[in-house]
Coordinates of C-alpha atoms in Angstrom, one line a residue:
M1 CA 2.3 -34.7 10.9
T2 CA 2.8 -33.4 7.3
T3 CA -0.2 -32.8 5.3
Q4 CA -1.2 -34.1 1.7
F5 CA -4.0 -33.2 -0.6
S6 CA -4.9 -37.2 -0.2
Q7 CA -6.3 -36.7 2.8
F8 CA -9.5 -34.3 1.9
A9 CA -12.6 -35.6 0.6
I10 CA -12.2 -34.9 -3.0
A11 CA -12.4 -37.1 -5.7
P12 CA -9.9 -39.4 -7.7
A13 CA -9.5 -38.0 -10.9
L14 CA -8.7 -33.8 -9.1
L15 CA -6.0 -35.5 -6.7
A16 CA -4.3 -37.1 -10.2
R17 CA -4.8 -33.7 -11.8
L18 CA -2.9 -32.4 -8.8
D19 CA -0.4 -34.5 -8.4
A20 CA -0.2 -34.5 -11.8
N21 CA 1.1 -30.7 -11.8
K22 CA 3.4 -31.9 -8.4
F23 CA 0.3 -30.5 -5.8
E24 CA 1.4 -32.7 -2.8
I25 CA 1.6 -31.2 0.3
P26 CA -0.7 -28.3 0.5
T27 CA -0.3 -24.4 1.9
P28 CA -1.7 -23.7 5.5
V29 CA -4.1 -21.5 3.8
Q30 CA -4.8 -24.5 1.3
T31 CA -5.1 -27.1 5.0
G32 CA -7.0 -24.3 7.0
A33 CA -9.8 -22.7 4.4
I34 CA -9.8 -26.2 2.3
P35 CA -12.0 -28.8 4.8
P36 CA -14.7 -26.4 5.4
A37 CA -15.2 -25.1 2.1
L38 CA -15.4 -28.5 1.7
E39 CA -17.9 -29.4 4.1
G40 CA -19.7 -26.1 2.3
R41 CA -19.0 -23.3 5.1
D42 CA -18.0 -19.4 4.6
V43 CA -14.4 -19.7 5.0
L44 CA -13.2 -15.6 5.9
A45 CA -8.6 -16.2 4.9
T46 CA -7.0 -13.6 5.9
A47 CA -3.7 -14.4 3.0
Q48 CA -1.0 -12.4 1.8
T49 CA -0.5 -12.8 -1.8
G50 CA 1.8 -15.7 -3.0
T51 CA 0.2 -18.3 0.2
G52 CA -1.6 -20.4 -2.0
K53 CA -4.5 -18.7 -1.9
T54 CA -6.2 -20.4 -5.7
L55 CA -6.4 -23.4 -4.5
S56 CA -7.4 -23.0 -1.6
F57 CA -10.8 -21.8 -3.9
L58 CA -10.3 -23.8 -6.9
I59 CA -10.0 -26.8 -5.4
P60 CA -14.1 -26.1 -4.3
I61 CA -15.4 -25.2 -7.1
V62 CA -13.7 -28.7 -9.2
E63 CA -15.2 -30.6 -6.2
M64 CA -18.2 -29.1 -5.8
L65 CA -18.6 -28.9 -10.0
L66 CA -18.0 -33.0 -10.1
H67 CA -21.3 -33.4 -8.1
S68 CA -23.7 -31.3 -9.6
Q69 CA -26.2 -32.3 -12.5
D70 CA -26.6 -28.5 -14.2
R71 CA -24.9 -28.7 -17.0
N72 CA -26.0 -25.3 -18.8
A73 CA -24.9 -22.7 -16.3
A74 CA -22.3 -20.2 -14.2
Q75 CA -22.5 -22.0 -11.2
A76 CA -19.6 -19.8 -9.6
L77 CA -18.5 -16.6 -9.3
I78 CA -14.7 -15.0 -8.5
L79 CA -14.9 -12.0 -8.3
L80 CA -11.1 -10.1 -8.2
P81 CA -9.4 -7.0 -8.9
T82 CA -8.1 -6.9 -11.6
R83 CA -7.3 -8.7 -15.3
E84 CA -3.6 -10.0 -14.7
L85 CA -4.7 -11.5 -11.6
A86 CA -8.1 -13.3 -13.8
M87 CA -6.1 -14.8 -15.9
Q88 CA -4.1 -16.9 -13.8
V89 CA -6.4 -17.8 -11.8
E90 CA -8.7 -18.7 -15.1
A91 CA -5.0 -21.1 -16.5
A92 CA -4.7 -22.5 -12.8
F93 CA -8.3 -23.5 -12.9
K94 CA -7.8 -25.0 -16.9
T95 CA -4.9 -27.0 -15.4
I96 CA -6.3 -28.7 -12.6
R97 CA -10.2 -29.7 -14.0
P98 CA -10.1 -33.4 -14.7
V99 CA -12.8 -32.8 -17.2
P100 CA -12.8 -29.8 -20.0
T101 CA -16.3 -30.3 -19.9
Q102 CA -16.2 -28.0 -16.7
T103 CA -15.6 -24.4 -18.7
V104 CA -14.6 -21.1 -17.9
T105 CA -14.7 -18.1 -19.1
L106 CA -12.7 -13.8 -18.1
V107 CA -15.1 -11.7 -17.9
V108 CA -12.9 -8.5 -17.7
G109 CA -12.3 -5.6 -19.4
G110 CA -10.0 -4.7 -21.7
L111 CA -10.5 -7.7 -23.8
Q112 CA -13.0 -8.1 -26.6
E113 CA -16.3 -9.1 -25.5
R114 CA -17.2 -11.4 -27.5
P115 CA -15.7 -14.6 -27.2
Q116 CA -16.8 -13.4 -23.2
I117 CA -20.1 -13.5 -24.6
E118 CA -20.0 -16.7 -26.7
A119 CA -17.9 -18.6 -23.5
I120 CA -21.6 -17.6 -21.2
R121 CA -24.1 -18.6 -24.1
R122 CA -22.5 -21.6 -24.4
G123 CA -23.4 -22.9 -21.2
A124 CA -19.5 -21.7 -19.1
R125 CA -19.9 -23.5 -15.3
V126 CA -17.0 -21.0 -13.9
I127 CA -16.6 -16.8 -14.4
V128 CA -13.2 -15.4 -13.5
A129 CA -14.2 -11.7 -14.0
T130 CA -13.2 -7.5 -12.9
P131 CA -16.8 -6.2 -11.4
G132 CA -16.3 -3.4 -13.5
R133 CA -17.1 -6.3 -17.2
L134 CA -19.3 -7.9 -15.4
E135 CA -21.5 -5.4 -13.9
D136 CA -21.6 -4.0 -17.2
F137 CA -22.3 -8.1 -18.6
I138 CA -25.5 -8.1 -16.1
K139 CA -26.4 -4.5 -16.5
R140 CA -26.8 -4.9 -20.3
K141 CA -28.8 -8.3 -20.1
L142 CA -25.9 -10.5 -21.1
V143 CA -25.6 -13.1 -18.3
R144 CA -28.0 -14.6 -15.5
L145 CA -26.4 -15.6 -12.3
D146 CA -29.1 -17.2 -10.8
Q147 CA -27.8 -20.5 -10.4
I148 CA -24.7 -19.1 -8.5
K149 CA -23.8 -21.8 -6.2
M150 CA -19.9 -20.3 -4.9
L151 CA -18.8 -16.9 -4.7
V152 CA -15.6 -16.7 -4.6
L153 CA -13.8 -13.0 -3.5
D154 CA -10.1 -13.0 -3.6
E155 CA -7.9 -9.9 -3.0
V156 CA -11.5 -7.9 -1.7
D157 CA -9.4 -5.6 -0.2
R158 CA -7.4 -4.3 -3.4
M159 CA -11.1 -3.9 -5.1
L160 CA -12.5 -1.7 -1.5
D161 CA -9.2 -0.1 -2.4
M162 CA -10.0 0.3 -6.5
G163 CA -13.9 2.1 -5.4
F164 CA -15.4 -1.5 -6.6
Q165 CA -18.2 -1.2 -3.5
P166 CA -21.1 -0.4 -5.6
A167 CA -20.4 -2.7 -8.6
I168 CA -20.1 -5.6 -5.7
A169 CA -23.6 -4.9 -3.9
R170 CA -25.0 -5.3 -7.4
I171 CA -23.6 -8.6 -8.1
A172 CA -23.9 -10.0 -4.8
A173 CA -27.9 -8.4 -5.7
A174 CA -27.5 -10.6 -9.1
L175 CA -27.3 -13.3 -7.0
P176 CA -29.5 -16.6 -5.1
A177 CA -29.2 -15.5 -1.7
V178 CA -28.7 -18.8 -0.4
R179 CA -25.2 -19.9 -1.9
Q180 CA -21.4 -20.6 -0.3
T181 CA -19.4 -17.4 -0.5
L182 CA -15.6 -17.1 0.3
C183 CA -14.1 -14.5 1.0
Y184 CA -9.5 -13.4 0.9
S185 CA -7.9 -10.1 2.3
A186 CA -4.7 -9.3 2.8
T187 CA -6.5 -7.1 5.6
L188 CA -9.4 -6.6 7.7
E189 CA -9.4 -3.1 7.8
G190 CA -12.4 -0.6 7.4
Q191 CA -15.1 -1.7 4.2
V192 CA -13.4 -4.8 3.9
K193 CA -15.2 -5.8 7.7
D194 CA -18.6 -4.3 6.1
V195 CA -17.9 -6.7 3.2
V196 CA -17.5 -9.7 5.7
R197 CA -20.9 -8.7 7.7
K198 CA -23.4 -8.1 4.0
Y199 CA -22.1 -11.2 2.0
L200 CA -20.6 -14.0 4.6
N201 CA -22.5 -16.4 7.4
N202 CA -21.1 -17.7 9.9
P203 CA -17.7 -18.3 8.3
A204 CA -14.6 -20.6 8.6
R205 CA -12.0 -18.0 10.1
I206 CA -8.3 -18.7 8.8
E207 CA -5.4 -16.3 9.5
I208 CA -1.9 -16.9 7.9
G209 CA 0.8 -15.3 9.3
S210 CA 1.2 -11.8 9.8
V211 CA -2.1 -10.0 8.0
L212 CA 0.8 -6.8 7.3
K213 CA 4.4 -8.5 7.3
P214 CA 7.0 -9.5 4.2
S215 CA 7.8 -12.7 4.6
A216 CA 10.6 -13.7 6.7
N217 CA 11.9 -15.7 3.6
V218 CA 12.8 -12.4 1.9
E219 CA 16.6 -10.6 2.9
L220 CA 15.1 -7.1 2.7
R221 CA 18.2 -4.5 2.0
T222 CA 18.0 -0.7 2.3
F223 CA 20.7 1.6 0.0
E224 CA 21.1 5.4 0.6
V225 CA 21.7 6.4 -3.1
E226 CA 20.9 10.0 -4.1
Q227 CA 18.6 10.2 -7.1
D228 CA 21.0 10.7 -9.7
K229 CA 23.1 7.6 -8.7
K230 CA 19.4 5.0 -8.2
Q231 CA 19.9 3.8 -11.8
E232 CA 23.9 3.3 -12.0
L233 CA 23.1 1.3 -8.4
L234 CA 20.8 -1.5 -10.1
E235 CA 22.7 -1.8 -12.7
H236 CA 25.2 -3.1 -10.8
L237 CA 22.5 -5.5 -8.5
L238 CA 22.5 -6.5 -12.2
G239 CA 26.0 -7.4 -12.7
A240 CA 26.1 -9.0 -9.3
E241 CA 23.1 -10.9 -8.2
Q242 CA 21.4 -14.0 -10.6
G243 CA 18.1 -14.7 -10.9
S244 CA 15.1 -12.0 -12.5
F245 CA 14.4 -8.8 -11.5
L246 CA 11.3 -6.6 -10.1
V247 CA 11.7 -3.0 -10.1
F248 CA 9.0 -0.5 -8.8
V249 CA 8.9 2.8 -9.5
R250 CA 6.7 5.7 -8.8
T251 CA 5.2 7.2 -12.0
K252 CA 4.2 5.9 -15.7
H253 CA 6.9 7.8 -17.2
G254 CA 9.5 6.8 -15.1
A255 CA 9.1 2.9 -15.6
D256 CA 9.4 3.5 -19.2
R257 CA 12.8 5.8 -18.6
V258 CA 14.2 3.3 -16.4
A259 CA 13.3 0.3 -18.9
R260 CA 14.8 2.1 -21.9
R261 CA 18.0 2.2 -20.1
L262 CA 18.6 -0.7 -18.3
T263 CA 17.9 -2.2 -22.9
R264 CA 20.5 0.6 -24.2
S265 CA 22.9 -1.0 -21.1
G266 CA 22.6 -4.2 -23.1
H267 CA 20.4 -5.8 -20.6
S268 CA 17.2 -8.1 -20.9
A269 CA 14.1 -5.2 -19.9
T270 CA 10.6 -5.2 -20.3
Q271 CA 7.7 -2.9 -18.9
I272 CA 4.2 -2.8 -17.3
H273 CA 1.8 0.2 -16.1
G274 CA -1.4 2.1 -16.8
D275 CA -0.5 3.8 -20.0
R276 CA 0.1 0.3 -21.5
S277 CA -2.8 -1.9 -23.5
Q278 CA -3.6 -5.3 -22.4
A279 CA -2.3 -6.6 -25.1
Q280 CA 1.3 -4.9 -23.9
R281 CA 0.9 -6.1 -20.9
N282 CA -0.4 -9.7 -21.0
S283 CA 2.7 -9.9 -23.2
A284 CA 5.1 -7.7 -21.1
L285 CA 4.2 -10.0 -18.1
R286 CA 4.6 -13.8 -20.5
S287 CA 8.4 -13.0 -21.1
F288 CA 9.0 -11.7 -18.2
S289 CA 7.5 -15.3 -16.5
E290 CA 8.9 -17.7 -19.5
G291 CA 12.7 -15.8 -18.7
R292 CA 12.9 -14.3 -22.0
H293 CA 13.1 -10.8 -20.2
R294 CA 15.2 -10.3 -17.0
I295 CA 14.1 -7.6 -15.5
L296 CA 10.2 -6.2 -15.3
V297 CA 10.1 -2.3 -15.0
A298 CA 5.9 -1.4 -12.6
T299 CA 4.3 0.9 -11.4
D300 CA 1.8 -0.2 -9.2
V301 CA -1.2 -0.3 -10.1
A302 CA -0.1 -2.0 -12.7
A303 CA 2.2 -4.5 -10.8
R304 CA -0.9 -5.5 -8.4
G305 CA -2.4 -9.0 -9.5
I306 CA 1.0 -10.1 -10.7
D307 CA 2.0 -13.3 -9.7
V308 CA 5.5 -14.4 -11.5
A309 CA 6.0 -17.4 -9.5
H310 CA 10.5 -17.3 -9.3
V311 CA 10.6 -13.9 -9.1
A312 CA 14.7 -13.5 -7.1
H313 CA 15.0 -9.4 -6.2
V314 CA 12.8 -7.0 -5.9
V315 CA 13.8 -3.4 -6.1
N316 CA 11.7 -0.6 -5.0
Y317 CA 13.9 1.8 -7.5
D318 CA 11.3 4.8 -5.4
L319 CA 10.7 3.7 -2.6
P320 CA 6.8 3.3 -2.0
K321 CA 4.3 5.7 -0.2
V322 CA 2.7 3.4 2.4
A323 CA 4.5 0.2 4.4
E324 CA 1.0 -1.7 2.6
D325 CA 2.4 -1.4 -0.4
F326 CA 6.0 -2.1 0.7
V327 CA 4.1 -5.5 1.5
H328 CA 2.8 -5.7 -1.6
R329 CA 5.7 -5.4 -3.6
V330 CA 8.0 -7.3 -2.1
G331 CA 6.0 -10.1 -0.9
R332 CA 6.3 -10.8 -5.4
T333 CA 9.1 -13.0 -3.9
G334 CA 10.3 -14.9 -1.8
R335 CA 7.7 -17.2 -2.8
A336 CA 6.1 -20.1 -1.0
S337 CA 9.4 -21.9 0.6
A338 CA 11.7 -20.2 -1.8
K339 CA 14.1 -17.1 -1.0
G340 CA 14.4 -13.6 -2.0
V341 CA 15.8 -9.9 -1.6
A342 CA 14.2 -7.0 -1.6
S343 CA 16.5 -4.0 -2.4
T344 CA 15.3 -0.4 -1.3
F345 CA 16.7 2.5 -2.8
A346 CA 16.3 5.9 -0.4
G347 CA 17.6 9.2 -0.8
P348 CA 19.1 10.9 2.1
A349 CA 16.1 13.4 2.1
E350 CA 13.7 9.4 2.7
R351 CA 15.1 8.8 6.2
G352 CA 11.9 9.4 8.1
D353 CA 10.0 7.7 5.9
L354 CA 12.0 4.9 5.3
R355 CA 12.1 5.1 9.5
K356 CA 8.6 4.9 8.9
I357 CA 8.3 2.0 6.4
E358 CA 10.2 -0.4 9.5
R359 CA 8.4 1.8 12.6
T360 CA 4.7 0.5 11.2
L361 CA 6.0 -3.4 10.0
A362 CA 8.2 -3.4 12.8
I363 CA 11.7 -4.7 10.8
Q364 CA 14.9 -4.0 10.4
M365 CA 16.0 -2.9 7.2
K366 CA 19.9 -3.5 6.5
R367 CA 21.5 -1.1 5.2
F368 CA 24.5 0.2 3.2
R369 CA 25.3 3.6 2.7
V370 CA 26.3 3.8 -1.4
R371 CA 29.3 6.9 -2.2
S372 CA 30.1 5.7 -5.3
V373 CA 28.5 2.4 -7.5
N374 CA 31.8 0.4 -6.7
E375 CA 32.6 1.5 -2.8
T376 CA 29.1 0.8 -0.8
A377 CA 29.3 0.7 3.0
A378 CA 27.2 -0.7 5.2

């Protein structure tokens, strides 16, 4: 029998907000994580992006705040690897909170400090933060975390990849020893195990699907194509397919070049990478998610944390370096129950690299060889 949000032990006011936003049937990670979290247990979930993780920790936070008497201090802290992801979580929280007194603030780099500091002083109940900026605020005594009841570590594997382990340790030291911790990771390798051992107490364990595997909803294709024919092939696919395109390239310079060429050819394209300012990144992401630009060209680092609901087609313009990056890129399409397509461009010299990715992930991509763009052989 299908579980519904109405079966969880949550307040009618929260349920009404979920209904208003058409959240009716929980995803598997929500079904697994929400009940133990509502009981106050720690939670350890391995799940990929796009599985509904965000609601699985926001619902217990909202419910906890509804029953809390303390109105003037932060009681939930959500740590995430990137600004973009933090901004999306903040927006999701505002969407489902039943009362505006459940205030939230971002504590992230790349945005003005003053509004963040003022929101903390006014007693924001929820802090959504990246480790670097939050640690800086702690050092400068701008934020108190001694009333935190719930800590969420989201995409903890990414935070560790980005070198945030010392910052997480110092932040955890500023929190009450008795608290609830919810931890989400795509993998449980290496350093992630250390984090679990240090910060979680007898957690409820939720494992959704394969930790390292593209969604079954995504059709995987690979095109063997020479470097100088890639742009032409991309434009051919844009003409042949419907919907939005997220195009991954290896370098910042490459992202600019591909986006510029597409624009010159009459396509609506924008780009996101590490050299663009935060305002430019936000603007590009917004225009892509709202459909004003059909194509977003991105590098891996800038794309971490991008969560856009309806991406029809992912293109690996440049082959990713490792299988995990392949899963991360491809996971941007085929979200929830939607179908998606992922096309990978690879030169003849990259056949071995391509096979290695397939072996690691136990997948088989549908192969096409491009002689000329108008003559593609399966």
